[in-house]
């Protein structure tokens, strides 16, 4: 027996001698607790304090609601973490936010079996009707050692790993930072990656053997797997076996996402993919770890294209009586009810709103506003178009070159591929003047917007880039995942068929008198809402130009003529569509209703489907002429349709989360947008001069006075926005990783040294 154990035994004997047989009675008193604690140390087992505690009477129970609300106020969107609040009575509150779908809530009972505890599931709303599920666990009495063990077990259940089981102290000291303090937009060339990792042979070490230094070429040769840290701080490498299921390597994901805060590119040979990340510089509340379930989801998909959109072209979507617009959200079936899918919808809303200088705002996400916008005027107004399509896309998001080793490289390195991202700050932007023609409005506007979004420092835009990069790398290297991703089927398709059929039936059953009354009412509304203002403006211009004044009689006559012409035009259009509908067979009518209710669900592949498309376009033209906010005149209210649509999907969700089924916007125009994510990577034949946007130079307007975001309230706005927020006068610092920065040391003037791009300063939380 060692000296420590011997002393402990003597201490126990002394205590028992003092308390005698009464020790059995007081084992749960403070003296008894001390005896049990020392015994646990002596015989090396976990000390469990007194569990005769009523959870409801603990300090943790009393403070749980306020602490949880404070956390979700500071972290309003997706944020996956473990948090813990400790109290003087040794009670604890443990929070699991954004729990992943593979997590079994029943496991909590097993993990906390030795403790008096209580578990609560809470749904946190995101978007119109979306939500994530959080878990609040109340512990009646636990030591710090108990909690450390419990946190490790929870980490294994949540993340398949207990690596760095960090715990956020609650109440949360920081709030989510949506705009990075330092630049997160890197434009690293293929040539630089080749120079750093192949020619110069950046050294990497594994946590299990920090004495062995491997280059990427060594990792290829050994077919090594796992997470590696660069010998000089700056990079984290994740080596993944190609052409295999990622399931055996799933334990590495948590380590990589914790220790790398940005994905910069990758290298691959015939058997191994090495993904290169920036060793974490940003705190977790600024660049949170990518979620493991989203990464596994991307590995599981075999689809070569994924997409997200706002289905404003559905017949029953559009402006409601209250002046607000609604439309269904669309996500590829793989993305429904997933964090990545919701992230794509949020950033799609940002693309539209910020391109229009904050004049098109979504009513329920209420994302913080940036300090400046990409254009000096709202783009829709600046271009003077009747329709505008906004898209994020992957053309130029990642570049790759397939190479063969030459004499300057290790002889064992044969064919290999280098991948680098076009920019890490955001995906490229496309603006089309029509959804049907997909004709770009001009490279200048797209390049300007791409530069703006990439350099803005929006951490969620950068997050989309990282997920997209992983998706492309997995597809390109045949990396799969066969485990359960808990995907849920898409139930939105053709859900609006019923109200669409109802509207078409109302139109084709209108009598002549009803059409005349409807046209008159629509003409009156149109005149009151905007036509009179336009007519009066033109009359004033005429008076000034010709130096005369209209009499009241003349004005009244002009007003009547405008009303009469509008009424006649509407009446004619309604009669034309009514005649078309009544001339259709029942089968043709059903096809038209299906197409109008869900245009993306019908493929134009023959003359019959093309005819359906032409008929649908005519109906949509009538709706634009009538104004969907006026459909209440024939007994249809899009607000009711929206509520019915959302209600039909209220029970449709993933295991622990639901993506919003629709969005509501203010002051929207004839605009649409989305994400087009292709697995195709832009392969090039040269490692230089291949990026269109590499030498883009911002104009004076694009050098903003501030980059500070403007906070917004989480509640839906009750008024229409009138413009952008005022900016401050602080200067924007030029990013140190700008592609315009001159290299500090390199034989090739086009290649920067790695230390001039990626900081080699020590990291506080380095894995080594």
XYZ file of C-alpha atoms in Angstrom:
768
model
C 0.000 0.000 0.000
C 1.416 3.399 -0.973
C 1.797 6.258 1.510
C -1.253 8.148 0.182
C -3.536 5.140 0.538
C -2.121 4.361 3.964
C -2.814 7.892 5.206
C -6.314 7.757 3.773
C -7.094 4.510 5.607
C -5.811 5.938 8.874
C -8.003 9.010 8.328
C -11.056 6.869 7.711
C -10.380 4.787 10.832
C -10.060 7.957 12.901
C -13.343 9.315 11.588
C -15.178 6.070 12.224
C -13.733 5.905 15.742
C -15.154 9.345 16.468
C -18.616 8.776 15.058
C -18.894 5.102 15.989
C -21.993 3.227 14.972
C -23.656 6.558 14.293
C -21.583 6.730 11.091
C -24.189 4.631 9.346
C -26.774 7.226 10.166
C -24.772 10.225 9.079
C -23.329 8.834 5.836
C -25.341 11.463 3.977
C -24.242 14.300 6.216
C -21.252 16.473 5.366
C -18.935 14.149 7.309
C -20.394 11.128 5.579
C -19.992 12.788 2.205
C -16.334 13.425 2.945
C -15.856 9.764 3.886
C -17.432 8.639 0.646
C -15.397 11.105 -1.441
C -12.104 9.915 0.074
C -13.147 6.296 -0.346
C -13.819 6.908 -4.028
C -10.344 8.359 -4.447
C -8.781 5.474 -2.564
C -10.487 2.691 -4.492
C -10.584 4.588 -7.820
C -14.291 4.798 -8.557
C -16.599 7.720 -9.304
C -17.887 9.589 -6.306
C -21.620 10.262 -6.592
C -22.877 12.857 -4.097
C -26.201 12.689 -2.323
C -29.025 12.262 -4.862
C -31.960 12.710 -2.503
C -32.793 15.995 -4.166
C -36.035 17.387 -5.540
C -35.159 18.770 -8.981
C -37.896 21.408 -8.865
C -36.382 22.957 -5.725
C -32.853 23.355 -7.143
C -31.335 26.624 -8.255
C -30.809 25.137 -11.731
C -34.531 24.552 -12.149
C -35.320 28.094 -11.083
C -32.889 29.659 -13.551
C -33.237 27.276 -16.525
C -35.862 29.249 -18.459
C -34.077 32.573 -18.277
C -30.703 31.041 -19.158
C -32.139 29.173 -22.131
C -33.920 32.266 -23.459
C -30.768 34.301 -23.060
C -28.796 31.696 -25.034
C -31.277 31.608 -27.900
C -31.472 35.397 -27.998
C -27.728 35.457 -28.547
C -27.746 32.460 -30.912
C -30.933 32.871 -32.958
C -30.037 30.583 -35.834
C -28.327 27.206 -36.082
C -25.656 26.778 -33.441
C -24.641 23.362 -32.166
C -22.957 23.259 -28.780
C -22.964 21.938 -25.223
C -23.413 24.483 -22.476
C -23.489 24.219 -18.717
C -24.552 26.470 -15.861
C -23.347 25.644 -12.340
C -24.995 26.752 -9.107
C -24.041 27.085 -5.450
C -26.231 24.141 -4.417
C -24.239 21.873 -6.810
C -27.152 21.637 -9.220
C -26.430 22.041 -12.933
C -28.183 22.937 -16.127
C -26.756 21.283 -19.253
C -27.871 22.502 -22.685
C -27.566 20.540 -25.924
C -28.457 22.855 -28.796
C -29.301 21.789 -32.355
C -29.162 18.109 -31.505
C -28.237 15.960 -34.534
C -30.715 13.423 -35.947
C -28.601 10.411 -34.952
C -28.739 11.404 -31.271
C -30.967 9.120 -29.210
C -32.669 11.073 -26.450
C -33.153 7.760 -24.638
C -29.384 7.659 -24.168
C -29.694 10.552 -21.695
C -31.380 8.251 -19.191
C -28.496 5.774 -19.442
C -25.801 8.459 -19.245
C -27.411 10.112 -16.189
C -28.664 6.908 -14.557
C -26.743 7.529 -11.331
C -28.035 11.056 -10.947
C -31.331 12.672 -10.106
C -32.087 14.543 -13.305
C -34.825 15.886 -15.522
C -34.815 16.234 -19.311
C -36.790 18.740 -21.373
C -37.005 19.048 -25.171
C -37.466 22.596 -26.439
C -38.224 23.722 -29.964
C -36.509 26.923 -31.016
C -38.201 28.623 -34.013
C -36.144 29.549 -37.091
C -37.934 31.180 -40.008
C -41.693 31.201 -40.568
C -42.471 27.695 -39.310
C -39.070 26.046 -39.021
C -37.412 25.003 -35.802
C -34.548 23.118 -34.206
C -34.773 20.965 -31.107
C -32.655 21.680 -28.046
C -32.313 19.559 -24.904
C -32.183 21.006 -21.397
C -30.955 18.623 -18.698
C -31.303 19.526 -15.020
C -28.952 17.806 -12.565
C -29.872 17.782 -8.901
C -26.418 17.321 -7.391
C -23.136 16.721 -9.208
C -19.459 17.436 -8.764
C -17.150 18.962 -11.368
C -15.635 15.508 -11.880
C -19.111 14.038 -12.459
C -19.908 16.711 -15.014
C -16.621 16.213 -16.873
C -17.407 12.540 -17.344
C -21.001 13.236 -18.373
C -19.894 15.836 -20.924
C -17.471 13.367 -22.481
C -20.203 10.751 -22.843
C -22.575 13.300 -24.349
C -19.879 14.327 -26.837
C -19.512 10.734 -27.978
C -23.252 10.450 -28.505
C -23.547 13.801 -30.296
C -20.334 13.933 -32.336
C -19.027 10.332 -32.416
C -15.979 11.639 -30.548
C -15.026 13.072 -27.173
C -12.114 15.043 -28.646
C -11.866 18.456 -26.983
C -15.183 18.227 -25.103
C -15.457 21.989 -24.748
C -18.386 23.343 -22.771
C -19.841 26.813 -23.137
C -20.305 28.526 -19.800
C -23.908 29.580 -19.300
C -25.267 32.218 -19.208
C -23.463 32.746 -22.514
C -20.744 35.382 -22.241
C -20.550 35.957 -25.995
C -23.190 36.142 -28.672
C -23.012 34.730 -32.182
C -20.847 36.892 -34.427
C -22.280 36.975 -37.952
C -19.566 39.172 -39.461
C -15.938 38.181 -38.877
C -13.613 40.723 -37.346
C -10.765 39.737 -39.672
C -10.933 38.823 -43.338
C -12.064 35.271 -44.078
C -11.837 35.626 -47.864
C -8.840 33.723 -49.200
C -7.944 33.439 -52.882
C -5.202 30.836 -52.872
C -4.013 29.645 -56.267
C -3.366 26.124 -57.451
C 0.256 27.100 -57.968
C 0.573 28.214 -54.359
C -0.921 24.965 -53.074
C 1.490 23.024 -55.272
C 4.429 25.075 -54.016
C 3.525 24.861 -50.331
C 2.481 21.231 -50.069
C 4.327 19.438 -52.884
C 7.434 21.413 -53.847
C 8.336 22.754 -50.387
C 6.751 19.834 -48.536
C 4.901 21.397 -45.622
C 5.377 19.073 -42.642
C 2.432 17.565 -40.721
C 2.171 15.636 -37.450
C -0.481 13.344 -36.019
C -1.498 13.664 -32.373
C -0.567 10.017 -31.762
C 3.027 10.572 -32.896
C 4.225 14.163 -32.817
C 7.829 13.075 -33.386
C 7.094 11.876 -36.905
C 6.752 14.578 -39.551
C 4.954 13.689 -42.784
C 4.533 15.656 -45.969
C 1.405 15.321 -48.090
C 3.492 13.085 -50.364
C 4.269 10.864 -47.351
C 0.578 10.702 -46.433
C -0.175 9.607 -49.990
C 2.575 6.985 -49.962
C 1.469 5.535 -46.620
C -2.235 5.811 -47.457
C -2.558 7.393 -44.046
C -5.855 8.553 -42.603
C -6.845 10.923 -39.835
C -6.271 14.530 -38.811
C -2.828 16.133 -38.948
C -1.459 19.475 -37.767
C 1.169 21.364 -39.706
C 4.509 21.422 -37.897
C 4.480 25.180 -38.182
C 1.057 26.432 -36.998
C -1.370 27.327 -39.757
C -2.909 24.231 -41.349
C -4.980 21.217 -40.376
C -5.135 18.311 -42.839
C -7.837 15.645 -42.935
C -6.707 12.538 -44.828
C -9.648 10.474 -46.122
C -9.547 7.211 -48.055
C -10.958 7.579 -51.573
C -13.500 5.281 -53.227
C -14.771 4.125 -49.835
C -17.489 4.626 -47.264
C -16.504 7.368 -44.803
C -18.252 5.589 -41.900
C -15.050 4.065 -40.390
C -13.463 7.531 -40.400
C -16.420 9.374 -38.894
C -14.588 9.914 -35.598
C -12.142 12.260 -37.345
C -14.809 14.717 -38.457
C -15.309 16.386 -35.090
C -11.583 16.945 -34.655
C -11.211 18.476 -38.108
C -14.226 20.784 -37.738
C -13.081 21.963 -34.306
C -9.460 22.589 -35.250
C -9.994 23.955 -38.794
C -12.280 26.965 -39.139
C -12.089 27.349 -42.952
C -11.561 24.861 -45.777
C -8.953 26.182 -48.222
C -8.560 23.355 -50.729
C -7.315 19.786 -51.058
C -4.851 17.438 -52.707
C -5.463 13.875 -53.845
C -3.688 10.944 -55.415
C -5.207 7.666 -56.551
C -6.038 6.463 -53.035
C -6.189 9.389 -50.588
C -7.855 12.791 -50.387
C -6.161 15.323 -48.103
C -8.455 18.238 -47.254
C -6.556 21.331 -46.099
C -8.123 23.694 -43.579
C -6.955 26.866 -41.912
C -5.950 26.049 -38.351
C -8.541 27.753 -36.206
C -8.026 31.472 -35.747
C -11.643 32.491 -35.215
C -13.518 31.712 -32.004
C -16.340 29.190 -32.098
C -19.026 31.859 -31.790
C -17.702 33.463 -34.988
C -16.981 30.402 -37.150
C -18.809 27.480 -35.499
C -17.685 23.939 -36.369
C -19.406 22.454 -39.399
C -22.088 20.021 -38.273
C -21.199 16.349 -38.592
C -24.670 15.356 -39.758
C -24.482 17.844 -42.633
C -21.092 16.474 -43.696
C -22.354 12.890 -43.585
C -25.414 13.949 -45.554
C -23.219 15.403 -48.307
C -21.139 12.223 -48.379
C -24.292 10.123 -48.681
C -25.788 11.892 -51.690
C -25.164 10.560 -55.160
C -26.939 13.439 -56.874
C -24.595 15.487 -59.056
C -26.646 18.661 -58.535
C -28.383 20.096 -55.490
C -30.576 23.152 -55.474
C -32.574 25.534 -53.352
C -35.033 28.167 -54.481
C -37.920 30.395 -53.496
C -40.874 29.273 -55.621
C -42.346 32.683 -56.398
C -43.499 31.369 -59.799
C -46.128 29.098 -58.278
C -49.548 30.475 -59.192
C -50.712 30.697 -55.589
C -47.577 32.495 -54.412
C -47.350 36.260 -54.477
C -48.673 39.412 -52.872
C -51.382 39.013 -50.255
C -54.099 41.489 -49.317
C -51.866 42.894 -46.556
C -49.250 43.846 -49.158
C -46.726 41.228 -48.119
C -45.496 38.497 -50.451
C -45.305 34.815 -49.692
C -43.861 31.864 -51.546
C -42.973 28.239 -50.809
C -39.362 27.331 -50.215
C -37.818 24.616 -52.352
C -34.973 22.297 -51.410
C -33.666 19.172 -53.102
C -35.012 16.167 -51.258
C -31.610 15.549 -49.685
C -31.647 19.015 -48.103
C -35.153 19.135 -46.673
C -35.150 19.499 -42.892
C -31.368 19.828 -42.652
C -29.093 22.512 -41.283
C -27.387 22.985 -44.648
C -30.745 23.297 -46.413
C -31.918 25.968 -43.989
C -28.585 27.768 -44.333
C -29.067 27.879 -48.115
C -32.526 29.439 -47.732
C -31.233 32.051 -45.286
C -28.336 33.062 -47.527
C -30.633 33.161 -50.564
C -32.761 35.709 -48.717
C -29.586 37.694 -47.986
C -28.594 37.702 -51.661
C -31.902 39.285 -52.673
C -32.189 41.682 -49.763
C -28.635 42.997 -49.832
C -28.554 43.259 -53.645
C -31.594 45.511 -53.233
C -29.990 47.585 -50.452
C -32.144 46.154 -47.705
C -35.488 46.929 -49.364
C -36.626 43.297 -49.697
C -36.652 41.868 -46.210
C -37.851 38.502 -45.026
C -40.175 38.809 -42.078
C -39.140 35.917 -39.831
C -35.440 35.129 -40.191
C -34.512 38.802 -39.546
C -30.800 38.376 -40.163
C -28.501 41.176 -38.906
C -27.931 43.778 -41.597
C -24.500 44.592 -43.022
C -22.972 48.040 -42.706
C -23.051 48.648 -46.459
C -24.443 47.192 -49.703
C -22.993 46.112 -53.065
C -24.600 48.774 -55.265
C -25.288 52.485 -54.906
C -28.960 51.841 -55.717
C -31.250 48.821 -55.391
C -30.244 46.612 -58.336
C -33.786 46.073 -59.618
C -34.345 49.828 -59.811
C -30.828 50.487 -61.068
C -31.324 48.163 -64.049
C -34.937 49.135 -64.759
C -35.945 45.539 -65.500
C -39.392 43.952 -65.296
C -37.992 40.762 -63.785
C -34.774 39.749 -62.060
C -33.342 36.407 -60.954
C -30.645 36.179 -58.284
C -28.571 33.004 -57.956
C -25.672 31.630 -55.993
C -23.791 29.156 -58.159
C -20.705 26.962 -58.191
C -19.197 28.020 -61.528
C -15.673 28.931 -60.478
C -16.288 28.096 -56.819
C -13.522 25.462 -56.928
C -10.689 24.897 -59.385
C -8.683 21.720 -59.927
C -5.716 20.623 -61.952
C -4.650 17.028 -62.581
C -0.858 16.721 -62.585
C 1.907 14.204 -63.001
C 4.986 14.331 -60.811
C 8.141 15.745 -62.376
C 11.798 15.469 -61.529
C 11.644 18.018 -58.727
C 9.264 15.911 -56.662
C 9.663 12.680 -54.765
C 9.810 9.770 -57.177
C 7.065 7.890 -55.352
C 4.543 10.684 -56.087
C 2.829 9.920 -59.376
C -0.472 11.392 -60.594
C -2.133 13.811 -58.212
C -4.807 16.513 -58.186
C -4.775 19.935 -56.575
C -8.009 21.708 -55.574
C -8.376 25.289 -54.375
C -11.410 27.474 -53.784
C -12.073 30.502 -55.967
C -12.857 32.484 -52.838
C -13.628 31.332 -49.319
C -15.869 34.293 -48.425
C -18.879 33.383 -50.577
C -20.068 31.505 -53.633
C -20.122 33.289 -57.011
C -23.198 35.360 -57.902
C -25.344 35.312 -61.043
C -28.028 37.815 -62.026
C -30.444 36.884 -64.835
C -32.971 39.212 -66.450
C -35.452 36.356 -66.853
C -35.872 32.944 -65.309
C -36.948 31.530 -68.647
C -33.999 32.819 -70.674
C -31.327 32.796 -67.942
C -29.500 35.622 -69.693
C -26.924 37.361 -67.526
C -27.420 41.072 -66.917
C -23.666 41.546 -67.250
C -20.379 40.321 -65.838
C -19.629 43.693 -64.268
C -22.576 43.500 -61.867
C -21.899 39.855 -61.024
C -18.200 40.457 -60.362
C -19.025 43.480 -58.225
C -21.524 41.488 -56.173
C -19.188 38.489 -55.838
C -16.429 40.742 -54.538
C -18.841 42.404 -52.101
C -20.281 39.212 -50.645
C -16.896 37.486 -50.467
C -15.185 40.351 -48.642
C -18.130 41.187 -46.381
C -16.982 38.647 -43.801
C -20.439 37.074 -43.375
C -19.660 33.851 -41.573
C -22.737 32.024 -42.889
C -21.813 32.798 -46.503
C -18.392 31.293 -45.790
C -20.082 28.287 -44.177
C -22.019 27.571 -47.381
C -18.728 27.642 -49.311
C -17.221 25.035 -46.982
C -20.152 22.644 -47.250
C -20.176 23.083 -51.026
C -16.452 22.328 -51.177
C -16.923 19.097 -49.221
C -19.830 18.081 -51.467
C -17.725 18.596 -54.594
C -14.668 16.855 -53.124
C -16.690 13.847 -51.970
C -18.333 13.415 -55.374
C -15.064 13.940 -57.268
C -13.235 11.352 -55.152
C -16.084 8.840 -54.816
C -16.350 9.179 -51.039
C -19.689 7.920 -49.742
C -21.599 7.305 -46.540
C -24.027 4.405 -46.171
C -25.226 5.177 -42.666
C -28.621 6.565 -41.768
C -28.925 10.293 -42.478
C -32.563 10.382 -41.331
C -33.678 12.159 -44.499
C -37.368 12.946 -44.858
C -39.366 12.765 -48.095
C -40.374 15.932 -49.908
C -44.109 16.481 -49.348
C -44.320 19.938 -50.889
C -44.657 18.860 -54.511
C -48.076 19.731 -55.983
C -49.417 20.577 -52.516
C -50.915 23.756 -54.010
C -52.838 21.794 -56.631
C -56.079 22.062 -54.658
C -56.212 25.893 -54.282
C -54.885 26.278 -57.850
C -57.756 24.163 -59.187
C -60.182 26.181 -57.083
C -58.929 29.452 -58.583
C -59.069 28.168 -62.165
C -62.609 26.870 -61.620
C -63.668 30.267 -60.299
C -62.290 31.977 -63.398
C -63.904 29.632 -65.906
C -67.279 29.841 -64.162
C -67.495 33.665 -64.053
C -70.608 35.085 -65.734
C -70.535 38.124 -68.008
C -72.011 40.353 -65.281
C -69.520 39.063 -62.725
C -66.623 39.766 -65.095
C -67.890 43.311 -65.696
C -68.246 43.958 -61.944
C -64.847 42.400 -61.235
C -63.140 44.475 -63.953
C -64.773 47.651 -62.631
C -63.676 46.930 -59.043
C -60.134 46.101 -60.148
C -59.939 49.273 -62.233
C -61.050 51.359 -59.235
C -58.457 49.757 -56.961
C -55.769 50.191 -59.564
C -56.647 53.845 -60.055
C -56.691 54.606 -56.332
C -53.496 52.714 -55.521
C -51.132 54.063 -58.176
C -52.722 55.173 -61.457
C -54.086 58.506 -60.217
C -50.676 59.452 -58.867
C -49.070 58.620 -62.208
C -51.755 60.472 -64.178
C -51.439 63.576 -61.967
C -47.675 63.517 -62.412
C -48.058 63.429 -66.195
C -50.635 66.224 -66.130
C -48.314 68.448 -64.100
C -45.512 67.822 -66.561
C -47.840 68.704 -69.451
C -48.872 71.941 -67.743
C -45.283 72.977 -67.131
C -44.163 72.052 -70.616
C -47.021 73.789 -72.470
C -47.741 76.545 -69.937
C -51.444 75.927 -69.354
C -53.738 74.443 -66.666
C -56.244 71.590 -66.857
C -59.751 72.394 -65.703
C -61.464 70.188 -63.162
C -63.764 68.993 -65.935
C -60.811 68.008 -68.109
C -59.183 66.168 -65.233
C -62.364 64.240 -64.436
C -62.716 63.233 -68.087
C -59.129 61.968 -68.202
C -59.660 60.044 -64.977
C -62.776 58.410 -66.431
C -60.939 57.497 -69.638
C -58.111 55.864 -67.690
C -60.605 53.917 -65.593
C -62.604 52.854 -68.641
C -59.520 51.699 -70.567
C -58.208 49.765 -67.582
C -61.598 48.156 -67.038
C -61.878 47.157 -70.697
C -58.367 45.673 -70.727
C -58.978 43.607 -67.602
C -62.361 42.437 -68.857
C -60.830 41.377 -72.163
C -58.012 39.434 -70.468
C -60.378 37.626 -68.099
C -62.665 36.630 -70.964
C -59.701 35.342 -72.977
C -58.441 33.139 -70.129
C -61.983 32.004 -69.313
C -62.475 30.964 -72.937
C -59.161 29.123 -72.971
C -60.000 27.229 -69.781
C -63.451 26.243 -70.965
C -61.967 24.976 -74.232
C -59.734 22.476 -72.451
C -60.504 18.826 -71.939
C -60.619 17.650 -68.354
C -57.214 16.010 -68.779
C -55.717 19.203 -70.226
C -57.244 21.219 -67.380
C -55.678 18.933 -64.769
C -52.283 19.137 -66.462
C -52.506 22.931 -66.474
C -53.454 23.027 -62.781
C -50.559 20.706 -61.897
C -48.099 22.819 -63.849
C -49.297 26.071 -62.264
C -49.224 24.596 -58.771
C -45.667 23.265 -59.102
C -43.864 24.351 -62.304
C -40.599 22.597 -61.408
C -42.430 19.271 -61.236
C -43.313 19.230 -64.947
C -40.722 18.681 -67.669
C -41.344 20.240 -71.076
C -40.488 17.291 -73.302
C -43.088 17.269 -76.071
C -45.635 19.460 -77.853
C -48.348 18.632 -75.341
C -46.290 19.758 -72.353
C -45.157 22.838 -74.289
C -48.797 23.759 -74.926
C -49.430 23.403 -71.189
C -46.524 25.750 -70.551
C -47.963 28.361 -72.961
C -51.377 28.176 -71.279
C -49.772 28.539 -67.857
C -47.885 31.598 -69.033
C -51.158 33.170 -70.160
C -52.781 32.531 -66.776
C -49.756 34.036 -64.999
C -49.951 37.104 -67.246
C -53.569 37.564 -66.174
C -52.552 37.257 -62.507
C -49.940 39.994 -62.951
C -52.523 42.186 -64.640
C -55.157 41.556 -61.988
C -52.759 41.640 -59.048
C -52.776 38.674 -56.695
C -53.562 40.941 -53.763
C -56.920 41.562 -55.475
C -57.976 37.914 -55.717
C -60.212 38.455 -52.707
C -62.678 40.019 -55.195
C -63.379 36.523 -56.528
C -63.262 34.829 -53.153
C -59.583 33.872 -53.012
C -57.173 35.174 -50.374
C -53.528 34.218 -50.744
C -53.093 34.771 -47.024
C -55.507 31.918 -46.398
C -53.702 29.812 -49.008
C -50.398 30.475 -47.250
C -51.870 29.451 -43.891
C -53.393 26.302 -45.386
C -50.082 25.407 -47.040
C -48.107 25.832 -43.815
C -50.752 23.952 -41.850
C -50.580 21.022 -44.259
C -46.852 20.746 -43.568
C -47.007 21.338 -39.810
C -46.424 17.658 -39.055
C -43.758 17.239 -41.719
C -40.267 17.549 -40.300
C -36.986 15.800 -39.748
C -36.254 13.965 -36.565
C -35.334 17.042 -34.547
C -35.672 19.944 -36.946
C -37.831 21.459 -39.635
C -36.822 23.789 -42.432
C -39.229 26.647 -43.013
C -41.877 25.705 -45.568
C -42.289 29.271 -46.850
C -41.028 32.817 -46.553
C -42.860 36.104 -46.175
C -41.222 39.216 -47.607
C -41.926 42.932 -47.515
C -41.817 45.217 -50.533
C -40.903 42.376 -52.890
C -40.913 42.824 -56.655
C -40.986 40.345 -59.517
C -37.835 38.640 -58.296
C -36.709 35.112 -57.633
C -33.506 33.421 -56.598
C -31.800 30.355 -55.259
C -28.728 28.154 -55.122
C -27.484 25.998 -57.961
C -24.923 23.642 -56.441
C -23.179 21.451 -58.959
C -20.678 18.752 -58.065
C -18.731 19.666 -61.198
C -15.383 21.308 -60.497
C -13.739 23.737 -62.915
C -10.737 21.803 -64.167
C -7.951 23.812 -65.768
C -4.752 23.014 -67.658
C -2.593 25.752 -66.167
C -1.909 26.763 -62.580
C -1.858 30.475 -63.417
C -4.192 33.002 -65.074
C -7.304 30.851 -64.814
C -9.535 32.881 -62.473
C -11.848 35.429 -64.076
C -12.258 37.430 -60.858
C -8.708 37.216 -59.595
C -7.690 40.726 -60.636
C -11.049 42.376 -59.985
C -10.528 45.895 -58.625
C -13.333 47.468 -56.588
C -14.595 50.937 -57.434
C -14.482 53.829 -54.992
C -18.087 53.107 -54.052
C -17.164 49.551 -53.093
C -14.588 50.712 -50.574
C -17.131 51.228 -47.813
C -16.911 53.512 -44.834
C -17.769 50.652 -42.476
C -18.134 46.926 -42.241
C -19.927 46.918 -38.921
C -23.262 45.040 -39.032
C -26.473 46.700 -37.935
C -28.403 44.690 -35.369
C -32.052 43.947 -36.069
C -34.871 42.817 -33.848
C -35.784 39.146 -33.936
C -39.484 39.919 -34.188
C -41.195 40.303 -37.573
C -41.254 43.869 -38.807
C -44.600 45.600 -38.872
C -43.590 48.286 -41.348
C -42.018 48.270 -44.758
C -38.328 49.158 -44.864
C -37.576 52.521 -46.410
C -33.880 52.132 -47.162
C -30.473 51.282 -45.841
C -29.153 52.014 -42.386
C -26.751 54.930 -41.821
C -23.112 54.006 -41.708
C -20.309 55.119 -39.454
C -17.034 56.626 -40.598
C -14.533 53.983 -39.513
C -12.164 52.848 -42.259
C -12.130 49.320 -43.619
C -8.805 47.555 -43.249
C -7.490 45.827 -46.356
C -7.382 42.038 -45.784
C -3.902 40.681 -45.315
C -4.764 37.698 -47.527
C -5.898 39.762 -50.499
C -4.902 38.375 -53.874
C -3.421 41.789 -54.675
C -0.853 41.443 -51.905
C 2.703 41.043 -53.175
C 4.559 37.866 -52.236
C 7.084 38.223 -49.477
C 9.417 35.486 -50.617
C 9.194 33.241 -53.641
C 11.215 32.471 -56.713
C 8.014 32.767 -58.718
C 6.516 36.248 -58.484
C 3.018 34.735 -58.870
C 3.393 32.547 -55.787
C 3.168 33.991 -52.288
C 4.933 32.371 -49.358
C 2.577 30.448 -47.122
C 3.438 32.638 -44.119
C 2.355 35.752 -46.024
C -1.080 34.194 -46.543
C -1.709 31.898 -43.572
C -0.566 33.088 -40.178
C 1.975 30.849 -38.449
C 1.350 32.487 -35.076
C 0.735 30.038 -32.201
C -2.884 28.994 -31.641
C -4.248 29.077 -28.114
C -6.293 25.900 -28.540
C -3.941 23.958 -30.816
C -4.574 20.217 -30.762
C -0.918 19.418 -30.196
